[in-house]
Amino acid sequence: MGNVSVVEERIVYRTVEGPAPPPQSLLDQPWRGIDWNNKKKLLEEINRYTPKHGEKHLRVLVYGPVGAGKSSFINSAASALYERIYIGAEAHTTDASSRSHTLKYTTHNIFKDGGYSDEPYPFVFNDVMGMEGGDRLGMHPDDIVMVLKGHVKEGYKFNPMSPLTDKDHGYNKNPTINDKVHVLVLMLSADCSDIDPTIIDKMEKIRQTAHDLGIPQIAIGTHVDTLCPEIHKDLQNIYRSKLLYTKIKEFSKAVGLVENCIMGVKNYSHETDTDDNVSTLILLALRNMINYGNDYIRAHAKSLK
Ligand SMILES: Nc1nc2c(ncn2[C@@H]2O[C@H](COP(=O)(O)OP(=O)(O)OP(=O)(O)O)[C@@H](O)[C@H]2O)c(=O)[nH]1
Ligand SMILES: [Mg+2]
């Protein structure tokens, strides 16, 4: 009898209040706090980094699936620092071929004084070919391992069918601290379906090598604006979006990184001028990369030389 009255109560409630409201797409409170007025302080912190342990620069390697936004992120970091749009690393519209557009191993410098100085910042980015599912497509995981250890010469053209060997012209026999990677960044589009399991397998080898070398690893979820309409409407909703919250949990499980090593960004993609909210998230990611890289170099300075 008791159960029946509970059911009746619910029926009465629905009748009086109307249909149940649609599930909210925003959390009441952000699950990660962001100071949206922090841009100036972030710029100061980034400018403060100076190499102290024998390195000329700190090297950040950006890898991930085709079209994730690797080249766009490098351009966005420069745009945020220059406070104007920069389009140096070739980013491309995603086309039907879904093949990687970045084929060569390229180091990108960002220049001081809003890009007007010829003096580069003491951190560089490497853009590599995108990863694809299957054995013979996209960046080979062995090539990324070569990059991590500093064995790949500038301008080397990756070949998915045959990874670099120590016999090749593009092989750097004696890498210095400046050739080696100090921070590994996995770039993933938040606005994509599940990551291809064969790509996850390839990532595992890279992740394990970086782990064995002690290289800090972070993941960046791009395309947050196309994932969630609430983020598209207002980027400050990024850590209130239930969709992104779920996505970051999925990423964390799939790629084996703890949630505080996963950040969301919206890359500059169609804009003709910079925006403080977009730049704040990019600079936060950049500031963390520099701090983690600096910690790593300090701890491993002897073995890196
Ligand atoms: N809306 C939106 N578009 C983005 C974002 N990041 C990148 N894009 C767009 O996504 C497309 C692919 O970006 P790229 O930077 O070329 O991607 P990639 O990872 O370098 O790709 P490959 O070098 O071909 O492997 C471009 O059209 C970019 O403008 C983002 O955060 N939001
Ligand atoms: Mg690219």
mmCIF file of C-alpha atoms and ligand atoms in Angstrom:
data_model
loop_
_atom_site.group_PDB
_atom_site.id
_atom_site.type_symbol
_atom_site.label_atom_id
_atom_site.label_comp_id
_atom_site.label_asym_id
_atom_site.label_seq_id
_atom_site.Cartn_x
_atom_site.Cartn_y
_atom_site.Cartn_z
ATOM 1 C CA MET A 1 0.000 0.000 0.000
ATOM 2 C CA GLY A 2 2.839 2.375 0.984
ATOM 3 C CA ASN A 3 4.431 2.043 -2.479
ATOM 4 C CA VAL A 4 1.226 2.889 -4.237
ATOM 5 C CA SER A 5 0.898 6.165 -2.339
ATOM 6 C CA VAL A 6 4.459 7.125 -3.387
ATOM 7 C CA VAL A 7 3.558 6.568 -7.050
ATOM 8 C CA GLU A 8 0.392 8.591 -6.571
ATOM 9 C CA GLU A 9 2.330 11.432 -4.995
ATOM 10 C CA ARG A 10 4.660 11.572 -8.009
ATOM 11 C CA ILE A 11 1.740 11.669 -10.398
ATOM 12 C CA VAL A 12 0.205 14.560 -8.489
ATOM 13 C CA TYR A 13 3.571 16.407 -8.458
ATOM 14 C CA ARG A 14 3.985 16.081 -12.252
ATOM 15 C CA THR A 15 0.432 17.222 -12.857
ATOM 16 C CA VAL A 16 0.860 20.333 -10.749
ATOM 17 C CA GLU A 17 4.435 21.237 -11.863
ATOM 18 C CA GLY A 18 4.209 20.215 -15.523
ATOM 19 C CA PRO A 19 6.675 17.963 -17.397
ATOM 20 C CA ALA A 20 10.145 17.326 -15.959
ATOM 21 C CA PRO A 21 12.594 20.018 -17.101
ATOM 22 C CA PRO A 22 15.146 19.087 -19.804
ATOM 23 C CA PRO A 23 18.523 17.989 -18.442
ATOM 24 C CA GLN A 24 20.683 21.059 -17.833
ATOM 25 C CA SER A 25 23.807 21.252 -19.974
ATOM 26 C CA LEU A 26 25.623 23.441 -17.432
ATOM 27 C CA LEU A 27 26.767 22.562 -13.911
ATOM 28 C CA ASP A 28 25.703 25.086 -11.242
ATOM 29 C CA GLN A 29 29.356 25.690 -10.342
ATOM 30 C CA PRO A 30 32.477 25.255 -12.500
ATOM 31 C CA TRP A 31 34.438 22.144 -11.517
ATOM 32 C CA ARG A 32 37.697 23.962 -12.281
ATOM 33 C CA GLY A 33 38.216 27.608 -11.374
ATOM 34 C CA ILE A 34 39.644 29.998 -13.957
ATOM 35 C CA ASP A 35 40.601 33.602 -13.267
ATOM 36 C CA TRP A 36 39.371 35.271 -16.451
ATOM 37 C CA ASN A 37 41.185 38.508 -15.609
ATOM 38 C CA ASN A 38 44.530 36.767 -15.340
ATOM 39 C CA LYS A 39 45.950 37.361 -18.828
ATOM 40 C CA LYS A 40 48.480 40.002 -17.786
ATOM 41 C CA LYS A 41 49.820 37.853 -14.918
ATOM 42 C CA LEU A 42 50.075 34.810 -17.193
ATOM 43 C CA LEU A 43 52.027 36.848 -19.757
ATOM 44 C CA GLU A 44 54.369 38.023 -16.972
ATOM 45 C CA GLU A 45 54.894 34.458 -15.733
ATOM 46 C CA ILE A 46 55.661 33.197 -19.242
ATOM 47 C CA ASN A 47 58.076 36.070 -19.839
ATOM 48 C CA ARG A 48 59.842 35.260 -16.583
ATOM 49 C CA TYR A 49 61.087 31.840 -17.782
ATOM 50 C CA THR A 50 64.806 31.835 -18.523
ATOM 51 C CA PRO A 51 66.867 28.717 -19.213
ATOM 52 C CA LYS A 52 69.168 27.985 -16.274
ATOM 53 C CA HIS A 53 70.368 24.416 -16.626
ATOM 54 C CA GLY A 54 72.449 24.444 -19.796
ATOM 55 C CA GLU A 55 69.538 24.432 -22.236
ATOM 56 C CA LYS A 56 69.165 27.101 -24.913
ATOM 57 C CA HIS A 57 65.437 26.516 -24.997
ATOM 58 C CA LEU A 58 62.704 24.289 -23.677
ATOM 59 C CA ARG A 59 61.212 22.014 -26.364
ATOM 60 C CA VAL A 60 57.491 21.167 -26.455
ATOM 61 C CA LEU A 61 56.351 18.357 -28.756
ATOM 62 C CA VAL A 62 52.730 18.445 -29.873
ATOM 63 C CA TYR A 63 51.317 15.168 -31.222
ATOM 64 C CA GLY A 64 47.901 13.610 -31.769
ATOM 65 C CA PRO A 65 45.382 12.509 -34.382
ATOM 66 C CA VAL A 66 45.046 14.200 -37.789
ATOM 67 C CA GLY A 67 43.130 17.464 -37.614
ATOM 68 C CA ALA A 68 43.176 17.641 -33.783
ATOM 69 C CA GLY A 69 44.445 21.223 -33.957
ATOM 70 C CA LYS A 70 48.191 20.735 -33.383
ATOM 71 C CA SER A 71 49.315 23.402 -35.856
ATOM 72 C CA SER A 72 46.450 25.670 -34.780
ATOM 73 C CA PHE A 73 47.540 25.401 -31.146
ATOM 74 C CA ILE A 74 51.093 26.511 -31.978
ATOM 75 C CA ASN A 75 49.674 29.453 -33.953
ATOM 76 C CA SER A 76 47.261 30.213 -31.108
ATOM 77 C CA ALA A 77 50.108 30.292 -28.559
ATOM 78 C CA ALA A 78 51.932 32.819 -30.760
ATOM 79 C CA SER A 79 48.698 34.799 -31.281
ATOM 80 C CA ALA A 80 48.053 34.964 -27.526
ATOM 81 C CA LEU A 81 51.617 36.185 -26.895
ATOM 82 C CA TYR A 82 51.570 38.658 -29.806
ATOM 83 C CA GLU A 83 48.004 39.831 -28.994
ATOM 84 C CA ARG A 84 47.270 39.571 -32.715
ATOM 85 C CA ILE A 85 46.480 36.630 -34.978
ATOM 86 C CA TYR A 86 49.543 34.697 -36.164
ATOM 87 C CA ILE A 87 49.313 32.072 -38.907
ATOM 88 C CA GLY A 88 52.862 30.664 -39.124
ATOM 89 C CA ALA A 89 52.367 26.903 -38.611
ATOM 90 C CA GLU A 90 50.245 25.732 -41.502
ATOM 91 C CA ALA A 91 46.808 24.804 -40.189
ATOM 92 C CA HIS A 92 44.317 23.415 -42.700
ATOM 93 C CA THR A 93 40.623 23.004 -43.127
ATOM 94 C CA THR A 94 39.633 19.421 -42.486
ATOM 95 C CA ASP A 95 38.980 17.944 -45.915
ATOM 96 C CA ALA A 96 37.576 14.680 -47.156
ATOM 97 C CA SER A 97 40.983 12.976 -47.300
ATOM 98 C CA SER A 98 41.459 13.344 -43.509
ATOM 99 C CA ARG A 99 45.181 12.896 -44.122
ATOM 100 C CA SER A 100 47.712 14.855 -42.130
ATOM 101 C CA HIS A 101 48.780 18.136 -43.702
ATOM 102 C CA THR A 102 51.864 18.548 -41.528
ATOM 103 C CA LEU A 103 54.423 16.105 -42.915
ATOM 104 C CA LYS A 104 57.795 17.549 -41.937
ATOM 105 C CA TYR A 105 59.479 17.816 -38.578
ATOM 106 C CA THR A 106 59.400 21.555 -37.984
ATOM 107 C CA THR A 107 60.531 23.664 -35.046
ATOM 108 C CA HIS A 108 58.509 26.813 -34.421
ATOM 109 C CA ASN A 109 59.920 29.832 -32.636
ATOM 110 C CA ILE A 110 57.836 32.599 -31.123
ATOM 111 C CA PHE A 111 59.454 36.028 -30.992
ATOM 112 C CA LYS A 112 59.547 38.477 -28.119
ATOM 113 C CA ASP A 113 58.056 41.959 -27.949
ATOM 114 C CA GLY A 114 54.766 40.987 -29.567
ATOM 115 C CA GLY A 115 56.603 39.344 -32.469
ATOM 116 C CA TYR A 116 58.395 42.570 -33.442
ATOM 117 C CA SER A 117 61.730 41.491 -31.962
ATOM 118 C CA ASP A 118 64.023 39.009 -33.744
ATOM 119 C CA GLU A 119 64.846 37.469 -30.371
ATOM 120 C CA PRO A 120 62.944 34.213 -29.863
ATOM 121 C CA TYR A 121 61.335 33.159 -26.572
ATOM 122 C CA PRO A 122 63.410 30.425 -24.912
ATOM 123 C CA PHE A 123 60.767 27.783 -25.677
ATOM 124 C CA VAL A 124 60.088 26.116 -29.010
ATOM 125 C CA PHE A 125 57.292 23.954 -30.371
ATOM 126 C CA ASN A 126 57.508 20.970 -32.654
ATOM 127 C CA ASP A 127 54.723 20.168 -35.014
ATOM 128 C CA VAL A 128 54.600 16.635 -36.396
ATOM 129 C CA MET A 129 52.450 14.634 -38.778
ATOM 130 C CA GLY A 130 49.064 13.571 -37.377
ATOM 131 C CA MET A 131 48.378 10.020 -36.170
ATOM 132 C CA GLU A 132 45.921 7.772 -37.951
ATOM 133 C CA GLY A 133 44.392 4.380 -37.286
ATOM 134 C CA GLY A 134 45.938 1.354 -39.010
ATOM 135 C CA ASP A 135 49.519 0.167 -39.487
ATOM 136 C CA ARG A 136 50.573 2.041 -42.576
ATOM 137 C CA LEU A 137 48.994 5.426 -42.045
ATOM 138 C CA GLY A 138 49.934 8.613 -40.258
ATOM 139 C CA MET A 139 52.795 9.320 -37.907
ATOM 140 C CA HIS A 140 54.568 6.118 -36.850
ATOM 141 C CA PRO A 141 54.894 5.828 -33.032
ATOM 142 C CA ASP A 142 58.582 4.839 -33.434
ATOM 143 C CA ASP A 143 59.182 8.194 -35.124
ATOM 144 C CA ILE A 144 57.683 10.051 -32.150
ATOM 145 C CA VAL A 145 59.980 8.087 -29.846
ATOM 146 C CA MET A 146 62.910 9.218 -32.053
ATOM 147 C CA VAL A 147 61.691 12.816 -31.731
ATOM 148 C CA LEU A 148 61.436 12.525 -27.925
ATOM 149 C CA LYS A 149 65.079 11.462 -27.763
ATOM 150 C CA GLY A 150 66.209 14.257 -30.094
ATOM 151 C CA HIS A 151 67.239 11.983 -32.973
ATOM 152 C CA VAL A 152 65.163 13.645 -35.723
ATOM 153 C CA LYS A 153 66.800 16.378 -37.792
ATOM 154 C CA GLU A 154 64.917 19.552 -38.646
ATOM 155 C CA GLY A 155 62.969 19.269 -41.928
ATOM 156 C CA TYR A 156 62.873 15.448 -41.917
ATOM 157 C CA LYS A 157 59.851 14.228 -43.878
ATOM 158 C CA PHE A 158 58.038 11.477 -42.000
ATOM 159 C CA ASN A 159 57.153 8.276 -43.840
ATOM 160 C CA PRO A 160 54.369 6.246 -42.185
ATOM 161 C CA MET A 161 55.548 3.087 -43.992
ATOM 162 C CA SER A 162 59.130 3.267 -42.805
ATOM 163 C CA PRO A 163 60.100 4.963 -39.552
ATOM 164 C CA LEU A 164 63.480 6.685 -39.206
ATOM 165 C CA THR A 165 66.507 4.473 -38.482
ATOM 166 C CA ASP A 166 70.032 5.333 -37.371
ATOM 167 C CA LYS A 167 71.192 4.747 -40.977
ATOM 168 C CA ASP A 168 69.020 7.527 -42.408
ATOM 169 C CA HIS A 169 70.191 10.975 -43.415
ATOM 170 C CA GLY A 170 67.536 12.540 -41.161
ATOM 171 C CA TYR A 171 68.967 10.810 -38.073
ATOM 172 C CA ASN A 172 70.754 12.982 -35.524
ATOM 173 C CA LYS A 173 73.406 10.773 -33.934
ATOM 174 C CA ASN A 174 74.413 13.062 -31.102
ATOM 175 C CA PRO A 175 71.382 14.911 -29.743
ATOM 176 C CA THR A 176 72.041 17.691 -27.252
ATOM 177 C CA ILE A 177 69.782 18.901 -24.444
ATOM 178 C CA ASN A 178 68.338 21.383 -26.987
ATOM 179 C CA ASP A 179 67.276 18.652 -29.442
ATOM 180 C CA LYS A 180 65.488 16.537 -26.825
ATOM 181 C CA VAL A 181 61.839 17.009 -25.914
ATOM 182 C CA HIS A 182 61.082 18.388 -22.440
ATOM 183 C CA VAL A 183 57.271 18.390 -22.483
ATOM 184 C CA LEU A 184 54.987 16.069 -24.430
ATOM 185 C CA VAL A 185 51.564 17.427 -25.336
ATOM 186 C CA LEU A 186 48.822 15.194 -26.665
ATOM 187 C CA MET A 187 46.319 17.192 -28.717
ATOM 188 C CA LEU A 188 42.824 15.726 -29.060
ATOM 189 C CA SER A 189 39.639 17.173 -30.482
ATOM 190 C CA ALA A 190 36.944 17.240 -27.796
ATOM 191 C CA ASP A 191 34.406 17.360 -30.600
ATOM 192 C CA CYS A 192 35.050 13.897 -31.988
ATOM 193 C CA SER A 193 33.637 10.479 -31.394
ATOM 194 C CA ASP A 194 35.688 7.854 -29.547
ATOM 195 C CA ILE A 195 39.389 7.742 -30.356
ATOM 196 C CA ASP A 196 40.255 4.905 -32.771
ATOM 197 C CA PRO A 197 41.562 1.992 -30.627
ATOM 198 C CA THR A 198 44.537 1.523 -32.983
ATOM 199 C CA ILE A 199 45.517 5.166 -32.327
ATOM 200 C CA ILE A 200 45.202 4.497 -28.564
ATOM 201 C CA ASP A 201 47.607 1.553 -28.983
ATOM 202 C CA LYS A 202 50.092 3.768 -30.817
ATOM 203 C CA MET A 203 49.807 6.425 -28.116
ATOM 204 C CA GLU A 204 50.490 3.843 -25.426
ATOM 205 C CA LYS A 205 54.013 3.198 -26.739
ATOM 206 C CA ILE A 206 54.743 6.934 -26.873
ATOM 207 C CA ARG A 207 53.298 7.519 -23.428
ATOM 208 C CA GLN A 208 55.340 4.670 -21.975
ATOM 209 C CA THR A 209 58.600 5.938 -23.517
ATOM 210 C CA ALA A 210 57.936 9.460 -22.239
ATOM 211 C CA HIS A 211 57.156 7.986 -18.826
ATOM 212 C CA ASP A 212 60.421 5.956 -18.825
ATOM 213 C CA LEU A 213 62.350 9.118 -19.731
ATOM 214 C CA GLY A 214 60.490 11.091 -17.047
ATOM 215 C CA ILE A 215 59.140 13.577 -19.621
ATOM 216 C CA PRO A 216 56.031 15.394 -18.300
ATOM 217 C CA GLN A 217 52.894 14.756 -20.322
ATOM 218 C CA ILE A 218 49.721 16.749 -20.695
ATOM 219 C CA ALA A 219 46.702 16.508 -22.953
ATOM 220 C CA ILE A 220 44.807 19.394 -24.512
ATOM 221 C CA GLY A 221 41.204 19.059 -25.643
ATOM 222 C CA THR A 222 40.647 21.433 -28.586
ATOM 223 C CA HIS A 223 37.421 22.333 -30.429
ATOM 224 C CA VAL A 224 35.580 22.854 -27.119
ATOM 225 C CA ASP A 225 33.503 25.500 -28.920
ATOM 226 C CA THR A 226 32.106 23.040 -31.459
ATOM 227 C CA LEU A 227 31.584 20.357 -28.802
ATOM 228 C CA CYS A 228 29.188 22.355 -26.638
ATOM 229 C CA PRO A 229 26.757 25.146 -27.646
ATOM 230 C CA GLU A 230 27.059 26.696 -24.156
ATOM 231 C CA ILE A 231 30.830 27.022 -24.611
ATOM 232 C CA HIS A 232 30.298 28.375 -28.128
ATOM 233 C CA LYS A 233 27.978 31.000 -26.620
ATOM 234 C CA ASP A 234 30.391 31.926 -23.830
ATOM 235 C CA LEU A 235 33.881 30.433 -23.438
ATOM 236 C CA GLN A 236 33.707 31.176 -19.705
ATOM 237 C CA ASN A 237 31.265 28.240 -19.512
ATOM 238 C CA ILE A 238 34.089 25.837 -20.394
ATOM 239 C CA TYR A 239 34.346 24.168 -16.982
ATOM 240 C CA ARG A 240 30.598 24.296 -16.368
ATOM 241 C CA SER A 241 29.825 22.284 -19.498
ATOM 242 C CA LYS A 242 28.625 18.783 -18.644
ATOM 243 C CA LEU A 243 29.586 17.639 -22.145
ATOM 244 C CA LEU A 244 33.224 18.693 -21.710
ATOM 245 C CA TYR A 245 33.322 17.331 -18.153
ATOM 246 C CA THR A 246 32.299 13.910 -19.500
ATOM 247 C CA LYS A 247 34.749 14.200 -22.394
ATOM 248 C CA ILE A 248 37.695 14.975 -20.103
ATOM 249 C CA LYS A 249 36.810 11.950 -17.956
ATOM 250 C CA GLU A 250 36.731 9.825 -21.138
ATOM 251 C CA PHE A 251 40.097 11.209 -22.297
ATOM 252 C CA SER A 252 41.610 10.574 -18.876
ATOM 253 C CA LYS A 253 40.548 6.919 -18.973
ATOM 254 C CA ALA A 254 41.492 6.387 -22.639
ATOM 255 C CA VAL A 255 44.952 7.954 -22.534
ATOM 256 C CA GLY A 256 45.906 7.207 -18.921
ATOM 257 C CA LEU A 257 46.493 10.800 -17.797
ATOM 258 C CA VAL A 258 45.071 12.230 -14.577
ATOM 259 C CA GLU A 259 42.372 14.865 -15.032
ATOM 260 C CA ASN A 260 44.515 17.764 -13.812
ATOM 261 C CA CYS A 261 46.898 17.076 -16.720
ATOM 262 C CA ILE A 262 44.059 17.593 -19.204
ATOM 263 C CA MET A 263 43.044 21.108 -20.228
ATOM 264 C CA GLY A 264 40.486 22.483 -22.633
ATOM 265 C CA VAL A 265 41.227 25.200 -25.173
ATOM 266 C CA LYS A 266 39.568 26.860 -28.075
ATOM 267 C CA ASN A 267 42.178 27.507 -30.749
ATOM 268 C CA TYR A 268 42.071 30.593 -32.913
ATOM 269 C CA SER A 269 40.469 29.251 -36.083
ATOM 270 C CA HIS A 270 38.299 31.842 -37.862
ATOM 271 C CA GLU A 271 39.060 35.012 -35.846
ATOM 272 C CA THR A 272 40.804 38.061 -37.272
ATOM 273 C CA ASP A 273 41.652 39.472 -33.851
ATOM 274 C CA THR A 274 42.502 38.017 -30.460
ATOM 275 C CA ASP A 275 40.048 37.632 -27.596
ATOM 276 C CA ASP A 276 40.922 37.718 -23.882
ATOM 277 C CA ASN A 277 38.960 34.571 -22.965
ATOM 278 C CA VAL A 278 40.480 32.516 -25.804
ATOM 279 C CA SER A 279 43.976 33.791 -24.996
ATOM 280 C CA THR A 280 43.576 33.178 -21.243
ATOM 281 C CA LEU A 281 42.997 29.438 -21.781
ATOM 282 C CA ILE A 282 45.840 29.185 -24.300
ATOM 283 C CA LEU A 283 48.242 31.072 -21.997
ATOM 284 C CA LEU A 284 47.238 28.901 -19.022
ATOM 285 C CA ALA A 285 48.130 25.796 -21.033
ATOM 286 C CA LEU A 286 51.391 27.410 -22.198
ATOM 287 C CA ARG A 287 52.327 28.529 -18.653
ATOM 288 C CA ASN A 288 51.806 24.957 -17.373
ATOM 289 C CA MET A 289 53.895 23.509 -20.225
ATOM 290 C CA ILE A 290 56.755 25.860 -19.380
ATOM 291 C CA ASN A 291 56.589 25.100 -15.654
ATOM 292 C CA TYR A 292 56.473 21.317 -16.155
ATOM 293 C CA GLY A 293 59.280 21.485 -18.733
ATOM 294 C CA ASN A 294 61.435 23.628 -16.454
ATOM 295 C CA ASP A 295 60.874 21.219 -13.533
ATOM 296 C CA TYR A 296 61.891 18.322 -15.799
ATOM 297 C CA ILE A 297 65.054 20.008 -17.097
ATOM 298 C CA ARG A 298 66.105 20.961 -13.563
ATOM 299 C CA ALA A 299 65.666 17.366 -12.349
ATOM 300 C CA HIS A 300 67.329 15.713 -15.381
ATOM 301 C CA ALA A 301 69.899 18.322 -16.435
ATOM 302 C CA LYS A 302 72.872 15.924 -16.092
ATOM 303 C CA SER A 303 71.410 13.047 -18.103
ATOM 304 C CA LEU A 304 70.001 15.375 -20.785
ATOM 305 C CA LYS A 305 73.445 16.747 -21.713
HETATM 306 N N1 LIG B 1 36.318 25.703 -34.022
HETATM 307 C C1 LIG B 1 37.568 25.278 -33.819
HETATM 308 N N2 LIG B 1 38.312 24.915 -34.893
HETATM 309 C C2 LIG B 1 39.574 24.486 -34.653
HETATM 310 C C3 LIG B 1 40.129 24.408 -33.342
HETATM 311 N N3 LIG B 1 41.401 23.932 -33.444
HETATM 312 C C4 LIG B 1 41.633 23.729 -34.754
HETATM 313 N N4 LIG B 1 40.534 24.043 -35.491
HETATM 314 C C5 LIG B 1 40.346 23.871 -36.943
HETATM 315 O O1 LIG B 1 40.547 22.467 -37.211
HETATM 316 C C6 LIG B 1 41.180 22.279 -38.468
HETATM 317 C C7 LIG B 1 42.442 21.418 -38.306
HETATM 318 O O2 LIG B 1 43.402 22.123 -37.548
HETATM 319 P P1 LIG B 1 44.990 21.907 -37.706
HETATM 320 O O3 LIG B 1 45.631 22.826 -36.734
HETATM 321 O O4 LIG B 1 45.411 21.977 -39.129
HETATM 322 O O5 LIG B 1 45.114 20.406 -37.195
HETATM 323 P P2 LIG B 1 46.437 19.497 -37.131
HETATM 324 O O6 LIG B 1 46.299 18.678 -35.903
HETATM 325 O O7 LIG B 1 47.657 20.333 -37.249
HETATM 326 O O8 LIG B 1 46.229 18.582 -38.425
HETATM 327 P P3 LIG B 1 47.316 17.758 -39.309
HETATM 328 O O9 LIG B 1 48.602 18.503 -39.347
HETATM 329 O O10 LIG B 1 46.657 17.666 -40.660
HETATM 330 O O11 LIG B 1 47.439 16.414 -38.638
HETATM 331 C C8 LIG B 1 41.455 23.703 -39.000
HETATM 332 O O12 LIG B 1 40.384 24.038 -39.870
HETATM 333 C C9 LIG B 1 41.423 24.582 -37.758
HETATM 334 O O13 LIG B 1 41.018 25.925 -38.043
HETATM 335 C C10 LIG B 1 39.300 24.804 -32.226
HETATM 336 O O14 LIG B 1 39.677 24.762 -31.043
HETATM 337 N N5 LIG B 1 38.035 25.233 -32.545
HETATM 338 MG MG MG B 2 49.225 20.240 -38.592
#
